[in-house]
Amino acid sequence: MAAPPDASAPLGFGTRAVHAGQAPDPSTGAIMTPIYQTSTYVQARPGDHQGHEYARVTNPTRTALEGNLAALEGAAHGITFASGVAAIDALCKSLRPGDHIVSTNDLYGGTYRLFRQVYEPFGLRFSFGDLTDLDAFEQMLEPTTKLVWLETPTNPLLRIYDIAGVVERTRAKSPEAVVVVDNTFASPYLQRPLEHGADLVLHSTTKYLGGHSDVVGGAILTDDEAWTEKLRFQIKATGAVPGPMDCFLVLRATKTLHLRMERHCANADAVARFLRTHPKVGRVRFPGFEDHPGHALAARQMRTPSGTPAFGGMVSFELVNDALDVAMDVMANTRVFSLAESLGGVESLVSHPASMTHGSIPADVRRAAGLPDSLIRLSVGVEDEADLIADLDRALGVA
Ligand code: PLP
C-alpha cells in the first residue's frame, strides 16, 4: 500500500493494525517508520519548522504509534507515555485535590499503589468497590466524582464489568465524571470501550500491544478534545514520554496483534478447560466458561472485529483448599511457562499475584477483594497448545 490509509476510512482491523498512522518514509521510501532518534528539530526561522520542535513534546515515531493505536481503538486521538503507570499518573495529575474517583476494587496492584500511596496523600479521594453491582456502584458516585476507573476483565480475578452500564449510571449521577477503561487485558482486538460509551481507554502497551516482552509503555486513546489537550499538556509539562525505539517496537508489534490474539484466546480456552478437570485445581477463572458469572456480558462486550465473542489470553486458578504450598510448587516446576511478572507476550508466563503483581495491596484488603493466597495467574502465550497443557500437567503432578 503506497499511500497512508486514512484511519477514519472503514478499513478492517488487520489492515489498520498493519498500516494506520504510518506512511513510507518520504526521504527514502523505507516501508517501516524510522526510529527518529533525535532530541530536537532544525527550524528555518524561529517558529518555521516541519511540525516538530522538541522531542519531549513530539517525535515522528511516537506520532505514528499514536495514530496507529487510536485507529485500533476507533479513537480520534492517541497520547503515548513512558509506561502504563505513567499514563495513569498523567490522568491523576490532571485532577485537583478534593476530586473524587470511583474505582474497581479488583485492579492492577500498581494502579492501586499509585492511587492510595501517591495521590490520596495529595488530596484525591478514592472509593473502591465491586462494580458488578450497578446499584451499589451508583451509591458510590458523588456530585464531585471526576473519574470512574474500570478494568475489565480485571487483574487478576477476571471479573467482567459492564462498560455501557457503568457509563449510563455515571452520566445520570455524576455528569462531570469521565469513565476510563484500562483495556490492557482485552486489547482493542477483543474490546473497544469507546464503542460502549467510555470516554478514555488506557493501555499498558507493555502487554498485548507490545506483545514480545521487550518494551515498557503506555497509551491513552480518546475522542475527547479537552482531555486530549490536558494529557498533551501533561506530556509537555511533566515529560513521561516513550523513547522512539520503544515506540518503534510497539508499532512493529501491533502489526500482528490480530494474529496473536486469536492464538492467545484459543490456547487460553484449551488451558482453562484442562485445568478444570485436574483434581488438584480448585476454582478456575476464565470468562469463556459458560458458568463464569460475567460470561454473557463478556460475550456481548468482548468481540473480535468480525463480531465473534472471544475471551482473552488470561486464566487464573487456585488450588484445592487454597493450598499455597502446592501453588508455590506448581510455579517452581513449569518449564514452558516462565515464572515472571507481566503478561501479554508471545511466551506463556505464570505468576503469583498475592506476592508479585498485587504484593503492594495489603493482605486484608486483598482477601476482602476475594483474591485467594494460592491464586495463580497465567498469561497464555502463542506456543503449541499441547505443550502448554503437558507443562501444567507435569508441574501439577510434581506439586
Ligand atoms: N494496567 C494493567 C491492567 C496492568 O496489568 C499493568 C501492569 O502490569 C499496568 C496497567 C501498568 O503498566 P506498566 O507496567 O506498563 O506501567
CSV table of C-alpha atoms and ligand atoms in Angstrom, one decimal:
chain,number,residue,atom,x,y,z
A,1,MET,CA,0.0,0.0,0.0
A,2,ALA,CA,1.8,3.1,-1.2
A,3,ALA,CA,-0.2,5.9,0.4
A,4,PRO,CA,-1.1,6.1,4.1
A,5,PRO,CA,-4.5,4.6,4.7
A,6,ASP,CA,-7.0,7.1,6.1
A,7,ALA,CA,-7.6,6.0,9.7
A,8,SER,CA,-11.2,7.1,9.5
A,9,ALA,CA,-12.0,5.1,6.4
A,10,PRO,CA,-13.8,1.8,7.0
A,11,LEU,CA,-10.7,-0.4,6.8
A,12,GLY,CA,-10.7,-3.8,8.6
A,13,PHE,CA,-8.8,-4.2,11.9
A,14,GLY,CA,-6.0,-6.2,10.4
A,15,THR,CA,-5.4,-3.5,7.7
A,16,ARG,CA,-5.4,-0.8,10.3
A,17,ALA,CA,-3.1,-2.8,12.5
A,18,VAL,CA,-0.5,-3.0,9.7
A,19,HIS,CA,-0.9,0.4,8.2
A,20,ALA,CA,-2.7,3.0,10.3
A,21,GLY,CA,-0.6,6.0,11.4
A,22,GLN,CA,2.2,5.1,9.0
A,23,ALA,CA,3.4,6.1,5.6
A,24,PRO,CA,6.6,5.1,3.7
A,25,ASP,CA,9.4,7.4,4.8
A,26,PRO,CA,9.2,10.4,2.4
A,27,SER,CA,13.0,10.8,2.2
A,28,THR,CA,13.9,7.2,1.4
A,29,GLY,CA,10.8,5.2,0.8
A,30,ALA,CA,11.6,3.0,3.8
A,31,ILE,CA,8.4,1.0,4.4
A,32,MET,CA,9.0,0.9,8.2
A,33,THR,CA,8.6,4.1,10.1
A,34,PRO,CA,12.2,5.1,11.1
A,35,ILE,CA,13.3,5.4,14.7
A,36,TYR,CA,13.7,9.2,14.8
A,37,GLN,CA,16.5,9.2,17.4
A,38,THR,CA,16.7,12.9,17.9
A,39,SER,CA,16.1,15.3,20.7
A,40,THR,CA,15.4,18.4,18.5
A,41,TYR,CA,14.5,19.6,15.0
A,42,VAL,CA,16.1,22.3,13.0
A,43,GLN,CA,14.0,25.4,12.3
A,44,ALA,CA,14.5,27.7,9.2
A,45,ARG,CA,13.4,30.7,11.2
A,46,PRO,CA,12.0,30.8,14.7
A,47,GLY,CA,8.7,29.1,14.5
A,48,ASP,CA,9.2,27.9,11.0
A,49,HIS,CA,9.5,24.1,11.4
A,50,GLN,CA,8.1,20.9,9.9
A,51,GLY,CA,5.7,20.1,12.8
A,52,HIS,CA,8.2,19.1,15.4
A,53,GLU,CA,10.1,21.4,17.8
A,54,TYR,CA,11.4,19.4,20.7
A,55,ALA,CA,11.3,15.6,21.2
A,56,ARG,CA,9.7,15.7,24.7
A,57,VAL,CA,6.7,17.3,23.0
A,58,THR,CA,6.5,15.3,19.8
A,59,ASN,CA,8.6,12.8,17.9
A,60,PRO,CA,7.6,11.3,14.4
A,61,THR,CA,8.0,7.7,15.5
A,62,ARG,CA,5.7,8.4,18.5
A,63,THR,CA,3.2,10.3,16.3
A,64,ALA,CA,3.0,7.2,14.0
A,65,LEU,CA,2.4,5.0,17.0
A,66,GLU,CA,-0.3,7.3,18.4
A,67,GLY,CA,-2.1,7.3,15.1
A,68,ASN,CA,-1.9,3.5,14.9
A,69,LEU,CA,-3.2,2.9,18.4
A,70,ALA,CA,-6.0,5.5,18.0
A,71,ALA,CA,-7.1,3.7,14.8
A,72,LEU,CA,-7.2,0.3,16.6
A,73,GLU,CA,-9.4,1.7,19.4
A,74,GLY,CA,-11.6,3.7,17.0
A,75,ALA,CA,-10.4,6.9,18.7
A,76,ALA,CA,-9.7,10.3,17.3
A,77,HIS,CA,-6.6,10.9,19.4
A,78,GLY,CA,-3.8,8.9,20.9
A,79,ILE,CA,-1.3,10.0,23.5
A,80,THR,CA,1.6,7.7,24.5
A,81,PHE,CA,3.6,7.5,27.7
A,82,ALA,CA,6.8,6.0,29.1
A,83,SER,CA,4.8,3.2,30.8
A,84,GLY,CA,1.2,2.2,31.6
A,85,VAL,CA,1.6,3.6,35.1
A,86,ALA,CA,2.9,6.9,33.6
A,87,ALA,CA,-0.4,7.1,31.6
A,88,ILE,CA,-2.5,6.6,34.8
A,89,ASP,CA,-0.3,9.1,36.6
A,90,ALA,CA,-1.0,11.7,33.9
A,91,LEU,CA,-4.7,11.2,34.4
A,92,CYS,CA,-4.4,11.6,38.1
A,93,LYS,CA,-2.3,14.7,37.8
A,94,SER,CA,-5.0,16.3,35.6
A,95,LEU,CA,-7.3,16.2,38.6
A,96,ARG,CA,-7.3,18.5,41.6
A,97,PRO,CA,-7.3,18.0,45.4
A,98,GLY,CA,-10.8,17.1,46.6
A,99,ASP,CA,-11.8,15.4,43.3
A,100,HIS,CA,-13.4,12.0,43.8
A,101,ILE,CA,-12.5,8.8,41.9
A,102,VAL,CA,-14.6,5.6,41.9
A,103,SER,CA,-12.6,2.5,41.1
A,104,THR,CA,-12.9,-1.2,40.9
A,105,ASN,CA,-11.5,-3.0,44.0
A,106,ASP,CA,-10.0,-5.7,41.8
A,107,LEU,CA,-7.4,-3.9,39.8
A,108,TYR,CA,-3.7,-4.0,39.0
A,109,GLY,CA,-1.7,-3.6,42.2
A,110,GLY,CA,0.5,-0.8,40.7
A,111,THR,CA,-2.6,1.3,40.0
A,112,TYR,CA,-3.9,0.7,43.5
A,113,ARG,CA,-0.5,1.8,44.9
A,114,LEU,CA,-0.5,4.9,42.8
A,115,PHE,CA,-4.0,5.8,43.9
A,116,ARG,CA,-3.5,5.1,47.6
A,117,GLN,CA,0.1,6.0,48.3
A,118,VAL,CA,0.8,8.8,45.9
A,119,TYR,CA,-2.5,10.6,45.1
A,120,GLU,CA,-4.5,10.1,48.2
A,121,PRO,CA,-1.9,12.0,50.3
A,122,PHE,CA,-2.2,14.8,47.7
A,123,GLY,CA,-5.9,15.1,48.3
A,124,LEU,CA,-7.6,13.0,45.7
A,125,ARG,CA,-10.4,10.9,47.2
A,126,PHE,CA,-11.0,7.3,46.2
A,127,SER,CA,-13.9,4.8,46.7
A,128,PHE,CA,-13.2,1.2,45.8
A,129,GLY,CA,-15.9,-1.4,45.2
A,130,ASP,CA,-17.1,-4.4,43.2
A,131,LEU,CA,-18.7,-2.7,40.3
A,132,THR,CA,-20.6,-5.7,39.1
A,133,ASP,CA,-23.5,-4.5,41.2
A,134,LEU,CA,-24.5,-1.3,39.3
A,135,ASP,CA,-26.9,-0.2,42.1
A,136,ALA,CA,-24.1,-0.3,44.6
A,137,PHE,CA,-21.8,1.4,42.1
A,138,GLU,CA,-24.4,4.2,41.8
A,139,GLN,CA,-24.3,4.7,45.6
A,140,MET,CA,-20.6,5.3,45.4
A,141,LEU,CA,-20.9,8.2,42.9
A,142,GLU,CA,-20.8,11.7,44.2
A,143,PRO,CA,-21.6,15.0,42.6
A,144,THR,CA,-17.8,15.8,42.7
A,145,THR,CA,-16.8,12.5,41.2
A,146,LYS,CA,-14.5,13.3,38.4
A,147,LEU,CA,-13.3,9.9,37.2
A,148,VAL,CA,-14.6,6.3,37.2
A,149,TRP,CA,-11.8,3.7,36.8
A,150,LEU,CA,-12.7,0.4,35.3
A,151,GLU,CA,-10.6,-2.6,34.4
A,152,THR,CA,-12.4,-5.4,32.6
A,153,PRO,CA,-11.5,-8.2,32.6
A,154,THR,CA,-10.0,-7.4,35.9
A,155,ASN,CA,-6.5,-8.3,37.0
A,156,PRO,CA,-6.2,-11.0,38.3
A,157,LEU,CA,-9.7,-12.2,39.1
A,158,LEU,CA,-11.0,-11.9,35.6
A,159,ARG,CA,-14.3,-10.3,36.6
A,160,ILE,CA,-16.2,-8.7,33.9
A,161,TYR,CA,-17.7,-5.2,34.3
A,162,ASP,CA,-20.5,-3.7,32.2
A,163,ILE,CA,-18.9,-0.8,30.5
A,164,ALA,CA,-22.1,0.6,29.0
A,165,GLY,CA,-24.0,0.1,32.3
A,166,VAL,CA,-21.3,2.0,34.3
A,167,VAL,CA,-21.3,4.8,31.7
A,168,GLU,CA,-25.1,5.1,31.8
A,169,ARG,CA,-25.1,5.3,35.7
A,170,THR,CA,-22.2,7.7,35.7
A,171,ARG,CA,-23.8,10.1,33.2
A,172,ALA,CA,-27.0,10.2,35.2
A,173,LYS,CA,-25.5,10.8,38.6
A,174,SER,CA,-22.1,12.4,38.1
A,175,PRO,CA,-22.2,14.2,34.7
A,176,GLU,CA,-18.8,15.8,35.2
A,177,ALA,CA,-17.1,12.4,35.6
A,178,VAL,CA,-15.3,10.6,32.8
A,179,VAL,CA,-15.2,6.8,32.5
A,180,VAL,CA,-11.8,5.4,31.9
A,181,VAL,CA,-11.3,1.7,30.9
A,182,ASP,CA,-8.0,0.1,31.3
A,183,ASN,CA,-8.2,-2.2,28.3
A,184,THR,CA,-4.8,-3.8,28.8
A,185,PHE,CA,-6.2,-7.4,29.4
A,186,ALA,CA,-8.5,-7.4,26.4
A,187,SER,CA,-6.6,-5.4,23.8
A,188,PRO,CA,-8.6,-3.5,21.1
A,189,TYR,CA,-8.8,-6.7,19.1
A,190,LEU,CA,-11.3,-8.1,21.7
A,191,GLN,CA,-12.8,-5.0,23.2
A,192,ARG,CA,-13.2,-1.4,22.1
A,193,PRO,CA,-14.5,0.5,25.2
A,194,LEU,CA,-15.3,3.7,23.3
A,195,GLU,CA,-18.0,1.8,21.4
A,196,HIS,CA,-19.6,1.1,24.7
A,197,GLY,CA,-19.6,4.8,25.7
A,198,ALA,CA,-16.3,5.1,27.7
A,199,ASP,CA,-14.5,8.4,27.5
A,200,LEU,CA,-10.9,7.3,27.7
A,201,VAL,CA,-9.2,4.0,27.1
A,202,LEU,CA,-5.9,3.2,28.7
A,203,HIS,CA,-3.3,0.6,27.9
A,204,SER,CA,-0.1,-0.7,29.3
A,205,THR,CA,1.5,-1.2,25.8
A,206,THR,CA,4.0,-3.3,27.7
A,207,LYS,CA,1.4,-6.1,27.4
A,208,TYR,CA,-0.5,-7.4,24.3
A,209,LEU,CA,0.1,-4.3,22.2
A,210,GLY,CA,3.9,-4.6,22.6
A,211,GLY,CA,3.4,-8.4,22.7
A,212,HIS,CA,7.0,-9.6,22.9
A,213,SER,CA,8.1,-8.7,26.4
A,214,ASP,CA,10.7,-6.3,25.1
A,215,VAL,CA,9.3,-2.9,25.8
A,216,VAL,CA,7.5,-0.8,28.5
A,217,GLY,CA,5.0,1.8,27.5
A,218,GLY,CA,1.5,3.2,28.0
A,219,ALA,CA,-1.2,4.9,25.9
A,220,ILE,CA,-4.5,6.8,26.3
A,221,LEU,CA,-6.9,6.8,23.4
A,222,THR,CA,-10.0,9.1,23.3
A,223,ASP,CA,-12.3,11.2,21.2
A,224,ASP,CA,-12.5,13.9,24.0
A,225,GLU,CA,-10.7,17.1,22.8
A,226,ALA,CA,-10.5,18.6,26.3
A,227,TRP,CA,-8.8,15.5,27.8
A,228,THR,CA,-6.5,15.2,24.8
A,229,GLU,CA,-5.3,18.8,25.5
A,230,LYS,CA,-4.9,18.1,29.2
A,231,LEU,CA,-2.9,15.0,28.5
A,232,ARG,CA,-0.7,16.6,25.9
A,233,PHE,CA,-0.1,19.4,28.4
A,234,GLN,CA,1.0,16.7,30.9
A,235,ILE,CA,3.4,15.2,28.4
A,236,LYS,CA,4.9,18.6,27.8
A,237,ALA,CA,4.9,19.8,31.4
A,238,THR,CA,5.9,16.6,33.2
A,239,GLY,CA,7.6,14.6,30.4
A,240,ALA,CA,6.9,10.9,30.9
A,241,VAL,CA,7.4,10.2,27.2
A,242,PRO,CA,8.3,6.9,25.5
A,243,GLY,CA,11.6,6.9,23.5
A,244,PRO,CA,11.5,6.5,19.7
A,245,MET,CA,13.0,2.9,19.9
A,246,ASP,CA,10.2,1.9,22.3
A,247,CYS,CA,7.6,3.4,20.0
A,248,PHE,CA,9.0,1.6,17.0
A,249,LEU,CA,8.8,-1.7,18.9
A,250,VAL,CA,5.2,-1.3,19.8
A,251,LEU,CA,4.4,-0.1,16.3
A,252,ARG,CA,6.0,-3.2,14.8
A,253,ALA,CA,4.1,-5.4,17.3
A,254,THR,CA,0.7,-4.0,16.6
A,255,LYS,CA,1.0,-5.2,13.0
A,256,THR,CA,0.4,-8.8,14.2
A,257,LEU,CA,-1.9,-8.0,17.1
A,258,HIS,CA,-4.9,-9.6,15.4
A,259,LEU,CA,-3.0,-12.8,14.6
A,260,ARG,CA,-1.5,-13.1,18.1
A,261,MET,CA,-4.8,-12.5,19.9
A,262,GLU,CA,-6.5,-15.3,18.0
A,263,ARG,CA,-3.9,-17.8,19.2
A,264,HIS,CA,-3.8,-16.4,22.8
A,265,CYS,CA,-7.6,-16.9,23.0
A,266,ALA,CA,-7.6,-20.4,21.6
A,267,ASN,CA,-4.7,-21.5,23.8
A,268,ALA,CA,-6.2,-19.9,26.9
A,269,ASP,CA,-9.5,-21.6,26.3
A,270,ALA,CA,-7.8,-25.0,26.0
A,271,VAL,CA,-5.6,-24.5,29.1
A,272,ALA,CA,-8.6,-23.3,31.2
A,273,ARG,CA,-10.7,-26.3,30.2
A,274,PHE,CA,-7.8,-28.7,31.0
A,275,LEU,CA,-7.2,-27.1,34.4
A,276,ARG,CA,-10.8,-27.5,35.3
A,277,THR,CA,-10.5,-31.3,35.0
A,278,HIS,CA,-7.4,-31.5,37.3
A,279,PRO,CA,-8.1,-32.9,40.8
A,280,LYS,CA,-5.5,-30.6,42.5
A,281,VAL,CA,-7.1,-27.5,41.0
A,282,GLY,CA,-9.9,-25.6,42.7
A,283,ARG,CA,-11.7,-22.7,41.0
A,284,VAL,CA,-10.6,-21.8,37.5
A,285,ARG,CA,-11.5,-18.3,36.4
A,286,PHE,CA,-11.9,-17.7,32.7
A,287,PRO,CA,-14.6,-15.6,31.2
A,288,GLY,CA,-15.1,-18.1,28.4
A,289,PHE,CA,-16.6,-20.6,30.7
A,290,GLU,CA,-20.4,-20.7,30.3
A,291,ASP,CA,-20.8,-20.7,34.1
A,292,HIS,CA,-18.5,-17.7,34.7
A,293,PRO,CA,-20.7,-15.0,36.3
A,294,GLY,CA,-19.7,-12.5,33.6
A,295,HIS,CA,-19.8,-14.8,30.7
A,296,ALA,CA,-23.0,-13.5,29.0
A,297,LEU,CA,-21.7,-9.9,29.4
A,298,ALA,CA,-18.3,-10.8,28.2
A,299,ALA,CA,-19.8,-12.5,25.1
A,300,ARG,CA,-21.6,-9.2,24.3
A,301,GLN,CA,-18.7,-6.9,25.2
A,302,MET,CA,-15.6,-8.8,24.2
A,303,ARG,CA,-15.8,-9.5,20.4
A,304,THR,CA,-13.3,-9.7,17.7
A,305,PRO,CA,-13.8,-7.0,15.0
A,306,SER,CA,-15.8,-9.6,13.0
A,307,GLY,CA,-18.2,-9.9,15.9
A,308,THR,CA,-17.2,-13.3,17.3
A,309,PRO,CA,-17.1,-13.5,21.1
A,310,ALA,CA,-13.6,-14.1,22.4
A,311,PHE,CA,-12.4,-14.1,26.0
A,312,GLY,CA,-8.7,-13.3,26.0
A,313,GLY,CA,-5.5,-15.0,26.9
A,314,MET,CA,-5.6,-14.7,30.7
A,315,VAL,CA,-6.6,-17.6,33.1
A,316,SER,CA,-6.4,-17.6,36.9
A,317,PHE,CA,-6.8,-20.6,39.1
A,318,GLU,CA,-6.5,-21.5,42.7
A,319,LEU,CA,-5.5,-24.8,44.3
A,320,VAL,CA,-7.9,-27.1,46.2
A,321,ASN,CA,-8.2,-25.8,49.8
A,322,ASP,CA,-6.3,-22.7,48.8
A,323,ALA,CA,-3.1,-24.7,49.3
A,324,LEU,CA,-0.3,-22.1,49.0
A,325,ASP,CA,2.5,-24.6,49.2
A,326,VAL,CA,1.1,-26.6,46.3
A,327,ALA,CA,0.7,-23.3,44.3
A,328,MET,CA,4.4,-22.5,45.0
A,329,ASP,CA,5.5,-25.9,43.8
A,330,VAL,CA,3.5,-25.6,40.6
A,331,MET,CA,5.1,-22.2,39.8
A,332,ALA,CA,8.5,-23.6,40.6
A,333,ASN,CA,8.1,-26.6,38.3
A,334,THR,CA,6.8,-25.3,35.0
A,335,ARG,CA,9.2,-25.4,32.1
A,336,VAL,CA,7.3,-23.8,29.2
A,337,PHE,CA,5.5,-21.3,31.4
A,338,SER,CA,8.1,-18.9,32.9
A,339,LEU,CA,7.6,-17.6,36.4
A,340,ALA,CA,7.6,-13.8,35.8
A,341,GLU,CA,5.6,-10.6,36.3
A,342,SER,CA,3.8,-9.1,33.3
A,343,LEU,CA,1.5,-10.6,30.7
A,344,GLY,CA,0.5,-10.4,27.0
A,345,GLY,CA,3.8,-11.5,25.4
A,346,VAL,CA,4.1,-14.4,22.9
A,347,GLU,CA,5.6,-16.5,25.6
A,348,SER,CA,3.5,-18.1,28.4
A,349,LEU,CA,4.0,-16.7,31.9
A,350,VAL,CA,2.9,-17.9,35.3
A,351,SER,CA,2.7,-15.5,38.3
A,352,HIS,CA,1.6,-15.3,41.9
A,353,PRO,CA,-0.5,-12.1,42.2
A,354,ALA,CA,-0.6,-12.1,46.1
A,355,SER,CA,3.2,-11.9,46.3
A,356,MET,CA,4.1,-10.4,42.9
A,357,THR,CA,1.9,-8.0,40.9
A,358,HIS,CA,-0.5,-7.4,43.8
A,359,GLY,CA,2.0,-7.5,46.6
A,360,SER,CA,1.5,-3.8,47.2
A,361,ILE,CA,-2.1,-4.4,48.2
A,362,PRO,CA,-2.3,-5.1,52.0
A,363,ALA,CA,-3.2,-8.8,52.7
A,364,ASP,CA,-6.5,-8.0,54.4
A,365,VAL,CA,-7.6,-5.7,51.5
A,366,ARG,CA,-6.6,-8.3,49.0
A,367,ARG,CA,-8.5,-11.1,50.8
A,368,ALA,CA,-11.6,-8.8,51.2
A,369,ALA,CA,-11.5,-8.2,47.5
A,370,GLY,CA,-11.7,-12.0,47.0
A,371,LEU,CA,-8.1,-12.7,46.0
A,372,PRO,CA,-7.0,-16.1,47.4
A,373,ASP,CA,-3.4,-16.6,48.5
A,374,SER,CA,-3.0,-19.7,46.2
A,375,LEU,CA,-4.3,-17.9,43.1
A,376,ILE,CA,-2.0,-18.5,40.1
A,377,ARG,CA,-2.3,-16.2,37.1
A,378,LEU,CA,-1.4,-17.5,33.7
A,379,SER,CA,-0.7,-15.3,30.7
A,380,VAL,CA,-1.2,-17.9,28.0
A,381,GLY,CA,1.2,-17.4,25.1
A,382,VAL,CA,1.2,-18.5,21.5
A,383,GLU,CA,3.2,-21.7,21.8
A,384,ASP,CA,1.6,-25.1,20.9
A,385,GLU,CA,-1.4,-25.9,23.0
A,386,ALA,CA,-0.3,-29.5,23.7
A,387,ASP,CA,3.0,-28.3,25.1
A,388,LEU,CA,1.3,-25.8,27.4
A,389,ILE,CA,-1.1,-28.4,28.8
A,390,ALA,CA,1.6,-31.0,29.2
A,391,ASP,CA,3.7,-28.5,31.1
A,392,LEU,CA,1.0,-27.6,33.6
A,393,ASP,CA,0.0,-31.3,33.9
A,394,ARG,CA,3.6,-32.2,34.8
A,395,ALA,CA,4.0,-29.3,37.3
A,396,LEU,CA,0.7,-30.1,39.0
A,397,GLY,CA,1.9,-33.8,39.1
A,398,VAL,CA,5.1,-32.9,40.9
A,399,ALA,CA,3.4,-30.5,43.3
B,1,PLP,N1,-2.8,-1.8,33.8
B,1,PLP,C1,-2.7,-3.2,33.9
B,1,PLP,C2,-4.0,-4.0,33.8
B,1,PLP,C3,-1.5,-3.8,34.2
B,1,PLP,O1,-1.5,-5.2,34.3
B,1,PLP,C4,-0.3,-3.1,34.3
B,1,PLP,C5,1.0,-3.7,34.5
B,1,PLP,O2,1.1,-4.9,34.8
B,1,PLP,C6,-0.4,-1.7,34.2
B,1,PLP,C7,-1.6,-1.1,33.9
B,1,PLP,C8,0.8,-0.8,34.3
B,1,PLP,O3,1.6,-0.8,33.2
B,1,PLP,P1,3.2,-0.7,33.1
B,1,PLP,O4,3.8,-1.8,33.8
B,1,PLP,O5,3.4,-0.6,31.6
B,1,PLP,O6,3.5,0.6,33.8
